[in-house]
Structures are given as C-alpha cells and as structure tokens.
Amino acid sequence: MFALGPRVVISRSAIAGQKAVLVETLRVLKADETQKRHVTGDIISPGQVLGIEHLRDPRLNKGLAFTLEERQALGIHGLQPARFKSQEEQIELCRISVERYQEDLNKYLYLTELHDRNEKLFFRLLSENIERLMPIVYTPTVGLACQKFGLIYRRPRGLFITINDIGHVYEVIKNWPEPNVKAIVVTDGERILGLGDLGACGMGIPVGKLALYTALAGFKPHECLPIVLDVGTNNQTLLEDPLYVGLRQKRTTGKLYDDFVDEFMEGIVKRYGQNTLIQFEDFGNHNAFRFLDKYREEYCTFNDDIQGTASVAVSGLLASKRVTGKNLSDNKFLFLGAGEAAIGIADLTVKALENEGLSLEEARDRIWMVDIDGLLAVDRPEGNLEGHKKFYAKKHAPIKDFAAIVQEIKPSILIGASAAAGAFTPEILESMASFNERPIVFALSNPTSKAECTAEQAYFNTGGRVIFCSGSPFGKVVMGDKTYYPGQGNNAYIFPGVSLGVLLSGIHHINEQIFLIASETVAESVSEDDLARGSLYPPLSSIKECSVNIACRILEYAYQERIASVYPKPKDMRKYVESHQYNYNYEPSLPQTWQWPNPPYIKTKPMEPIKLKA
Ligand code: NAI
C-alpha cells in the first residue's frame, strides 16, 4: 500500500494491474460515507480523494503547486487557473498577504483561513517566520482572538466538551475524527493569559499552542487535539453577550466539576491510550496545582503555566551564571508573586540548587517570596500560606512594603510574576544595583502592560548593569553607545521539545528533572553573542533546533533512567527524532510508481515567475 497522506491510500495491486486505459468518467459513490468522493474506476482505490474534494481538503491541497499530471490524475484539472507555482512562491505571497493587514487580529484571521485551506503551507510559513508570526498565532494576538471568539468563530477546530456531557464524555471524544491523537492541550478557560475567565472562548489557546507543537517541534497536525472543557463562565460580560458561544451558565465547581475532569482523563486514555500526552493550560490557580498533583503519577501530563514557565525562567537563571561567574547557590532570590508561575519557578530553582549540592532545606532557605499579603512569613496575621507557599515562609516579622523588603533581604535575583504593573520601581532597581555588581531582574508578568518594569527602566536605573529578561517582548534599549536586546522568557522554548521527547521515548510520567533538562538545554543554546547583546535566550528563530535538542536529551535521560517504554532504544537519537517530524514541504500527490498509459493530454509551457512586489 502507498500512503500519500493520512487518508490517501493507493493499493499497489490496483496500480500494477492498471497499465490499461484510464477510465474516463468519474463515478460518484453513493449511499455511504464516501458519497461525496469521486473515484476513478480501477486506477485509484476508494480511499483516494479526488476532484474538488481534493482541493477542499487542507491536508491534501497544494493550490497551484499541483503538477499538470497531478491535476489530471486527481480530476482537478481546469478547477484552477493555468499557472503552476512552487511552494516557495506561495510562501512569499502569504508573507506579503499577512503584512497587508493593518490589524493583528486580521492577520490572525488570515492565518486561520490559510490553516483551514492548506495545512502544509500554513505550517511551513509559520515555522520559517516564527519571530514574526508567533506573536500572531500565539501571545499576544491570540488573547484578542479569544476575546472576540464569538465574533470570529467560523468553522470547527478542536473539541468542545461541556459539563452537560457528564456520563457521556467518552462518546463525545469518539466523535473526534482522528484515530491517532498523541498530544492534547486542554483548558477550562478560567484564566486565559492575563485576561481572566473567558469560558469557551479560551479555545484559541489550545489551538495556538498546538500550532506551535507542529511549527516548533514537528508534531504531525492530525496527532494534536485542542480541547475546551466548558463548565460555564463567571464572566458576567460574556454571560450577557449575545455573541458568546459557550454554555450560558455560571461555572460548575466542587465534586461535579472534579468528576467531570476525571471522566475526561479516563475517556482520553480509553480512546487514545495511556501514553497520550495531556497538557493543562490556563486553568484557574486553585485547580491548576490540584490537578497537577492529582494526575501526574497516573497520566502522562504536565501544566505549562506552572512547569513550562518554571523551566524557561530557570533556563534564564542558568544562562546568567555565565555572565556573573557565580553558581546559582551563591544567590539570594526574591520573588514578587507566589502564584502558579512564581511557585513553579521557585520549586524548579530548588531542584537546580539541589543539583549544585545544596540540601532541600538550604535551597528553600535561599528563596524569599512576597504575595499580595506581603512577605511569606510563618507568623503573618493573614496566613494564606497554603500549598507549596509554606515551604518558602520564613521566620521573619511580617512586612508588606516591597521596597523595604528589598532593602532588608538584599537579593541578587529579583523575579516578578505578580501581574503588578510597575512594582519594580526606579528606587527598587537602584537598590538592586547598589548591592549587586550585576543585578538580575526578571519581569515576567504578561501582557506588557502588566510587567513589573520595562526593559528600559531596568537598564536605565541600574546604569546598564542589569541582567534582564521579560515575559513579554521588549524592543532594544539604547544607552549611550551601547545597545541591549533583552531576551523573552517564552514558554515556547520549552513545551514543544519536552512533549516531543516525552512522546518519542514513551515516558509515562513527566517528572521535574525533565523540565530541568529542558532548562539546561536551552541555556546551553545561548551563545556568547546572545549574552553580549543582553539576552539570556537564543533567538526565537532557533526554537526548532532547541526543540530537537531538548527531545534528544530527554530521550537519553529516559533510557538511562529506564523510564522509556519505546524499544529498541534508537541508535541515533537525533535521526530518530527527525524521522518522526512532520514534513512541511509538499510531497508528490501520486505514487512514485505512477505511470500514465499515455502522456497527459494537455501540454503546457513553464511560466517564469515574476518577482512579487509587497
Ligand atoms: P497567579 O494569579 O497564580 O499569581 C499571582 C501572584 O501575584 C499571587 O501570589 C498574588 O498574591 C501576587 N500578587 C498580585 N498582586 C500583587 C501585588 N500588588 N504585590 C505582590 N504580590 C501580588 O498568576 P500566575 O499564573 O502566577 O501569573 C502571574 C503573572 O506571570 C501573569 O502576569 C502571567 O502572565 C505571568 N506569566 C508569565 C509567564 C512567562 O513569562 N513565561 C508564564 C506564565 C505566567
């Protein structure tokens, strides 16, 4: 059998036996599911999608890149203009088309339409223009797309499972048309980016993340499934919005909600198997930690807001060692914020410190945290030290004023994950510069308007000595004759590569060491040039390479620790990884052995391409 694509299968015997005449008339199969598919008599088996349906299938469609032979054999000759184009020419046209839109949301819609029309073109365009297009298909534009979801929703992408489906969740999962799903990104829409509860409109997030799975790690698109668990929304504006497309009711909570999520996890494993990777995304803080703790030993799962963020932040910390010349354990850490992101970073930092030889207690001792109620202090009157927070609570008098806390603790590393805009004031930054030769400041809160300080403020208030990174992108900063290009701690450096490594090695449970391996791998990819320019991260354009490197390192670790379940062990990890990646380039639509009984009946002269003007 020749497999041309996921749904296109041509039997060898059908071709070999067919040196005879091409059956001229197309017959339309009736009365079954292939009703709309046209098949040519004996030459091509019924699995082959022909005629206009071939052009309408985004996986098969190559637009004007179909050759004359393909057009004729597939029954699409005459359904398109005469011109033939290469994929490169098409990419150039797409690039120009995106830029013609003034508003980012319109660029997003153009790309969505391209995704729906021609999958390979969309993913090649995205993967070759990641710096330019990631902010459109993912943050920040995807946030806007979620807010306008009711308005821009056109055609289905992803699975919506509602709380009303409880008891029948597996049946809903069975409706998904793909039999080989390997990676799922799921949200209940309660905390979409920094935008709060967007209910079912949160679907843009799993869709965007999985587009990055393919563009950055080479996951095959049909192996990825975006899911929204629609349990209602507490967003009153959405509940009153006539355009809202989700369940119009308050969020279900408590046991019913938990039973629903349990049933979802069981349903996924029942349909797609125990090794299906389930990435939790943008759940509310209280549920995110709970589900991670509850499911991590039973399912192949991780939470990107907690673990992905932690990994990318620790990667920045590891890279900073090459600038300061210090070990991580030589530092004192102060966090502003003690939520999903901050606690995740603190926990992984502890692991990194332990790897440097500190005990668990010594490592936690080096980390101070401040939340909305002030310093995490054992005896503070507000309490609010539940979960992992208690590990970082110090025996210290309660204190709330952040500037005073900085003065008192004298940290060498300041990490903001509080969404408290401007909380790193000029005074605080000056203090950092007064007791550190090279102060390290991470302002990780998103979007840009929520950052604890801007890149410019960080450089100007520390005399340019700061080692800075942010959660949202900042432009270059010019100070005198020096120009800095601060890096962005983007989770996209981490999650595609981690998922790739986990799936290819068949790891059942994703432990913290795996995220630390990812941090180290990204930190090692940072060049001396990157550091000299002021960036703790490699250029975004190198993420694809980072993903493969991370996957290879995870594979090595998995076999060494005997937690891999794919055997035999691959001899060459890189080749093994690359052999499983999606090919963004067009492939022939006819089998190599295809032979026409006669040459195509219409001749054409190649037309020289004319350079496009933007
Ligand atoms: P969260 O809601 O779980 O935690 C926020 C924390 O900040 C809480 O501990 C809260 O008490 C504290 N806080 C709020 N206002 C404060 C104030 N004025 N002073 C001191 N503490 C205050 O939120 P989460 O998920 O931890 O996200 C926090 C920020 O980090 C968001 O802006 C988010 O966009 C960003 N983030 C960045 C990522 C990245 O750079 N890769 C990834 C994930 C999140």
PDB file of C-alpha atoms and ligand atoms in Angstrom, residues 191 285 309 336-341 370-372 417-420 444-446 471 489 491, ligand 1:
ATOM      1  CA  ARG A 191      -7.691  32.080  33.457  1.00  0.00           C
ATOM      2  CA  ASN A 285      -4.753  28.801  40.036  1.00  0.00           C
ATOM      3  CA  THR A 309       7.137  28.767  32.913  1.00  0.00           C
ATOM      4  CA  LEU A 336       7.196  39.184  43.774  1.00  0.00           C
ATOM      5  CA  GLY A 337       4.151  36.935  43.410  1.00  0.00           C
ATOM      6  CA  ALA A 338       3.585  33.467  44.840  1.00  0.00           C
ATOM      7  CA  GLY A 339       1.084  32.083  42.347  1.00  0.00           C
ATOM      8  CA  GLU A 340       1.216  29.429  39.624  1.00  0.00           C
ATOM      9  CA  ALA A 341       4.168  30.920  37.789  1.00  0.00           C
ATOM     10  CA  VAL A 370       6.172  38.114  48.563  1.00  0.00           C
ATOM     11  CA  ASP A 371       2.487  37.927  47.621  1.00  0.00           C
ATOM     12  CA  ILE A 372      -0.457  40.315  47.852  1.00  0.00           C
ATOM     13  CA  ALA A 417       5.388  37.062  38.431  1.00  0.00           C
ATOM     14  CA  SER A 418       2.661  39.082  40.114  1.00  0.00           C
ATOM     15  CA  ALA A 419       0.935  40.960  37.262  1.00  0.00           C
ATOM     16  CA  ALA A 420       1.586  44.055  39.447  1.00  0.00           C
ATOM     17  CA  LEU A 444       7.856  38.026  33.776  1.00  0.00           C
ATOM     18  CA  SER A 445       4.300  39.317  34.017  1.00  0.00           C
ATOM     19  CA  ASN A 446       2.203  39.428  30.859  1.00  0.00           C
ATOM     20  CA  GLY A 471       7.709  37.613  29.870  1.00  0.00           C
ATOM     21  CA  GLY A 489      11.375  34.035  28.642  1.00  0.00           C
ATOM     22  CA  ASN A 491       7.490  29.033  27.240  1.00  0.00           C
TER      23      ASN A 491
HETATM   24  P1  NAI B   1      -1.485  33.932  39.885  1.00  0.00           P
HETATM   25  O1  NAI B   1      -2.761  34.643  39.975  1.00  0.00           O
HETATM   26  O2  NAI B   1      -1.446  32.473  40.145  1.00  0.00           O
HETATM   27  O3  NAI B   1      -0.437  34.611  40.910  1.00  0.00           O
HETATM   28  C1  NAI B   1      -0.275  35.976  41.109  1.00  0.00           C
HETATM   29  C2  NAI B   1       0.514  36.174  42.381  1.00  0.00           C
HETATM   30  O4  NAI B   1       0.892  37.549  42.489  1.00  0.00           O
HETATM   31  C3  NAI B   1      -0.297  35.856  43.633  1.00  0.00           C
HETATM   32  O5  NAI B   1       0.552  35.207  44.559  1.00  0.00           O
HETATM   33  C4  NAI B   1      -0.687  37.223  44.182  1.00  0.00           C
HETATM   34  O6  NAI B   1      -0.877  37.232  45.577  1.00  0.00           O
HETATM   35  C5  NAI B   1       0.522  38.037  43.773  1.00  0.00           C
HETATM   36  N1  NAI B   1       0.234  39.463  43.652  1.00  0.00           N
HETATM   37  C6  NAI B   1      -0.736  40.058  42.937  1.00  0.00           C
HETATM   38  N2  NAI B   1      -0.657  41.400  43.071  1.00  0.00           N
HETATM   39  C7  NAI B   1       0.391  41.643  43.873  1.00  0.00           C
HETATM   40  C8  NAI B   1       0.966  42.829  44.388  1.00  0.00           C
HETATM   41  N3  NAI B   1       0.490  44.024  44.093  1.00  0.00           N
HETATM   42  N4  NAI B   1       2.047  42.706  45.190  1.00  0.00           N
HETATM   43  C9  NAI B   1       2.541  41.498  45.487  1.00  0.00           C
HETATM   44  N5  NAI B   1       2.037  40.342  45.034  1.00  0.00           N
HETATM   45  C10 NAI B   1       0.962  40.424  44.250  1.00  0.00           C
HETATM   46  O7  NAI B   1      -0.904  34.250  38.474  1.00  0.00           O
HETATM   47  P2  NAI B   1       0.240  33.471  37.672  1.00  0.00           P
HETATM   48  O8  NAI B   1      -0.328  32.433  36.814  1.00  0.00           O
HETATM   49  O9  NAI B   1       1.297  33.058  38.619  1.00  0.00           O
HETATM   50  O10 NAI B   1       0.766  34.615  36.706  1.00  0.00           O
HETATM   51  C11 NAI B   1       1.405  35.776  37.217  1.00  0.00           C
HETATM   52  C12 NAI B   1       1.980  36.573  36.067  1.00  0.00           C
HETATM   53  O11 NAI B   1       3.010  35.817  35.462  1.00  0.00           O
HETATM   54  C13 NAI B   1       0.952  36.867  34.968  1.00  0.00           C
HETATM   55  O12 NAI B   1       1.111  38.193  34.528  1.00  0.00           O
HETATM   56  C14 NAI B   1       1.318  35.926  33.884  1.00  0.00           C
HETATM   57  O13 NAI B   1       1.007  36.458  32.617  1.00  0.00           O
HETATM   58  C15 NAI B   1       2.815  35.798  34.062  1.00  0.00           C
HETATM   59  N6  NAI B   1       3.326  34.572  33.460  1.00  0.00           N
HETATM   60  C16 NAI B   1       4.443  34.671  32.681  1.00  0.00           C
HETATM   61  C17 NAI B   1       4.924  33.590  32.008  1.00  0.00           C
HETATM   62  C18 NAI B   1       6.176  33.731  31.213  1.00  0.00           C
HETATM   63  O14 NAI B   1       6.800  34.726  31.226  1.00  0.00           O
HETATM   64  N7  NAI B   1       6.630  32.748  30.501  1.00  0.00           N
HETATM   65  C19 NAI B   1       4.218  32.301  32.029  1.00  0.00           C
HETATM   66  C20 NAI B   1       3.109  32.274  32.960  1.00  0.00           C
HETATM   67  C21 NAI B   1       2.687  33.379  33.618  1.00  0.00           C
END
